[in-house]
Steps between C-alpha positions, in 0.01 A plus 500: 500500500476873447827668431678176455674378164296276320785239518393446874212280400734240366620233696894579565627191280363663181560870566805515289346333220219711512714829497634359137148424394368858568749626228384225244111582613579890407652383176223302385220696644317166624588174660339209653710266761522325799648574815498519879319741733546519859240596772534708792542217733824388259303203352543463118243377236545487105339729257443562138572872425355711190698829485393787248745819470330851482698717279500899477449667170896444396458135555677516846349259775366699777320201702423145490174317530475164646267204553594242755335144515556292785580146360550296826223227440641472128840442588370262795302313234790503271710335734253227608463426127871457464535294822204279350668448161840422709299237699370373173826472345647310780219254501521437139874444547495256809205286369539167313174570330452710157291813581279624227273829503250529222369850434152403333440842378819507267554143478861545629623198711783552726709162506761517782857377382440186726173413310675512176803308638264232611428443119869536423517874339680791578334799630537672168377228293151504585277807464285615777169424323232247565572340161831383662313292733242374275759439233684248718168314662429167387222493240318244684504722827408828329105452533545420891716763573282778319178334691691509831577893394142615427360287794720716736431833308143450458382315802801555756569130520840398614783480231715226548562284189760257382645504147771437278769755361749423195846578640742659257639165417176352360408294833206548693498576877199495723436828706235592761354850463320683775376883470272776633314756290442877587159636389423901467205646667286395216602121527710519186812266549799731452798292617591138589808420709650140581777253475589169347665208663688264313332139608662270199670259748165469720320401193764250395462338862127507476516305158730256647283445797186463282675257283596299786151500651388377165713228480425421881122493399583279207696246711216508788269437187693191397527374846139487533427348179760241606342418814192484308632176302501642168807509258738453781792415249433800277456725799822387656704562180347857484602562868857390456510739201369779687753431803799465242 
């Protein structure tokens, strides 16, 4: 590099930009910026540059002192983070479940637009706070849900619980929630992520089947009593009424 202009360490695609930046550096006296350097073999890598101008007694710039930091790993990490965020966004957009992400430290509770849609709300109508969830939770289910959360956070038990949430129109729907917590190195829970699935129709079907099973059991009991020869007319009347 001895005898070559400083611009030669920059990648060709940024050299014109750097020529303009040198004037800015001289005017300001100090500047920190990101750029791209070029190795001897022609490969390039990102850098953070910090440049300070040395001036003479009359304030005229006579040289520049520069510090360069290779930020290849940082840029790679940023790219991986961006790709991870994009994958998460696609997963959230593509699922029929409602995603939730609870920051236990700050008590912020991210509720995906789909989560809010399942209970009849627009995205802007529910704040991303834990209170939004507990405010919609059926009072009879609160203790059971809190117990399931504590069992998961304190004893690492599987978190899978069914509960009712109040929709915007005032009706209640049934939901299945599953989640997984993250603990720090000291074993303190710091985050919990999961999803809810609308199981209202399944619950209705279960209720119908349970009612049919109860009726069948009653009919079977009536039949057994009839075969025993007790209260036949009365039992026949009850059976006919049930069938009707």
